[in-house]
Structure formats: C-alpha cells, structure tokens
Amino acid sequence: MLRGVILGVHVLLALMIIGLVLLQRGKGAEAGAGFGSGASGTVFGARGTSTLFSKLTAVFAALFFVTSLSLAYLGSHATVEPTSVLERAAQAAAAAPSKAPPPAITPSPPPAAPTPAPVEPKPTEPPK
C-alpha cells in the first residue's frame, strides 16, 4: 500500500520535472538576437536571478530523490507476509501440524542374483 502511494508520487514528480524543464528557456536563447551586441556575457556567463520555474525544478528534483531513496529502501527489505498464492500454501502447510508420522524409509535388500534351475536327471531306460 505504502509502496504504491510513493510510486505514484514518484511518477508524478518525474512528469512535473519533465514539464518544467521543457517550459524553461535555455541560456543560449538570446544568442540569435544579439550575439555581437554585448549579449555574449549573458549567453556564456552566469545567470542573474533564478526564475520560479528553476526553483520549482530544484524542489521537485529534491522530492524525486527522496521518493527514489524511500522506494529503494522499501524494495530492499522483504515483506514478512507471503505475496503469492504458492507462498501462502507453503506457509500454511508448514504451519499445520502433521497428524500421521511420515513413512519410514527402509532400504530394500539388493536383488539376489538369479540361480539356475536345477537339472533333473532323465531316467535311463534299460537297453533292449
């Protein structure tokens, strides 16, 4: 539940950062209008005041990092309760006491070598 809420906020922050960055005007936006008339200091130099968009981008980026770290923390710690049906069934089978003792496994004797059938002597007939 908590992981889903944080993930939703994380995605919204990512979309807001993308939107704010696309709305901002870059440093080199004035270069085409007045490159030779002293505007090169503003193009290649430091910016004077930061705009509202740049401040919001910094705040959203900080919140994005916080949600990233919290999702990483929640993801690295496994939950105690099982999440799938198979895990629940295995846990229930392990928790239920066994009513009958497990069958004892006794080794069977090795198979005996086949013995040849006894040969019976044929009665001999007297000579005629």
Coordinates of N, CA and C in Angstrom, one line a residue, residues 2 9 21 25 33 38-39 42-43 52 57 59 63 67 70 72 74 96 98 110 114 119 126-127:
L2 N 1.8 1.3 1.0 CA 2.7 2.5 1.1 C 3.6 2.6 -0.2
V9 N 3.5 9.1 -6.4 CA 4.1 10.4 -6.2 C 5.4 10.5 -7.0
V21 N 11.2 21.5 -17.1 CA 12.4 21.6 -17.9 C 12.1 22.0 -19.3
R25 N 13.4 28.4 -20.5 CA 14.1 28.9 -21.6 C 15.6 28.7 -21.3
A33 N 19.6 36.8 -31.3 CA 19.1 38.2 -31.4 C 20.3 39.1 -31.2
G38 N 27.0 42.7 -27.2 CA 27.3 42.6 -25.7 C 26.4 41.6 -25.0
A39 N 25.6 40.9 -25.7 CA 24.8 39.9 -25.0 C 25.5 38.6 -24.8
T42 N 25.7 37.3 -21.2 CA 24.6 36.6 -20.6 C 24.5 35.2 -21.2
V43 N 24.9 35.0 -22.4 CA 24.8 33.7 -23.0 C 25.8 32.7 -22.4
L52 N 11.1 31.3 -11.2 CA 10.2 30.5 -10.5 C 10.3 29.0 -11.0
T57 N 11.8 23.4 -10.2 CA 12.5 22.3 -10.6 C 13.5 21.7 -9.6
V59 N 13.1 22.0 -6.3 CA 12.3 21.4 -5.2 C 11.7 20.1 -5.7
L63 N 12.5 16.3 -4.0 CA 11.5 15.4 -3.7 C 11.6 14.1 -4.4
T67 N 11.9 10.3 -2.8 CA 11.0 9.2 -3.2 C 11.8 8.0 -3.7
S70 N 13.4 6.3 -0.8 CA 12.4 5.5 0.0 C 12.0 4.3 -0.7
A72 N 13.8 2.6 -2.8 CA 14.9 1.7 -2.8 C 15.0 1.0 -1.4
L74 N 12.4 0.5 0.7 CA 11.3 -0.4 0.8 C 11.5 -1.7 -0.1
A96 N 0.7 -26.1 9.6 CA -0.2 -27.2 10.1 C 0.5 -28.4 10.6
S98 N 1.4 -32.1 11.5 CA 1.2 -33.4 10.8 C 0.5 -34.3 11.7
P110 N 19.3 -55.7 -1.6 CA 19.6 -55.7 -3.1 C 19.1 -57.0 -3.7
P114 N 20.0 -64.3 -10.0 CA 19.2 -65.4 -10.4 C 20.0 -66.7 -10.4
V119 N 18.8 -79.1 -12.7 CA 18.6 -80.0 -13.8 C 18.3 -81.4 -13.2
P126 N 16.5 -99.2 -19.7 CA 17.4 -100.4 -19.9 C 17.6 -100.7 -21.4
P127 N 18.7 -101.1 -21.8 CA 18.9 -101.4 -23.3 C 18.0 -102.6 -23.7

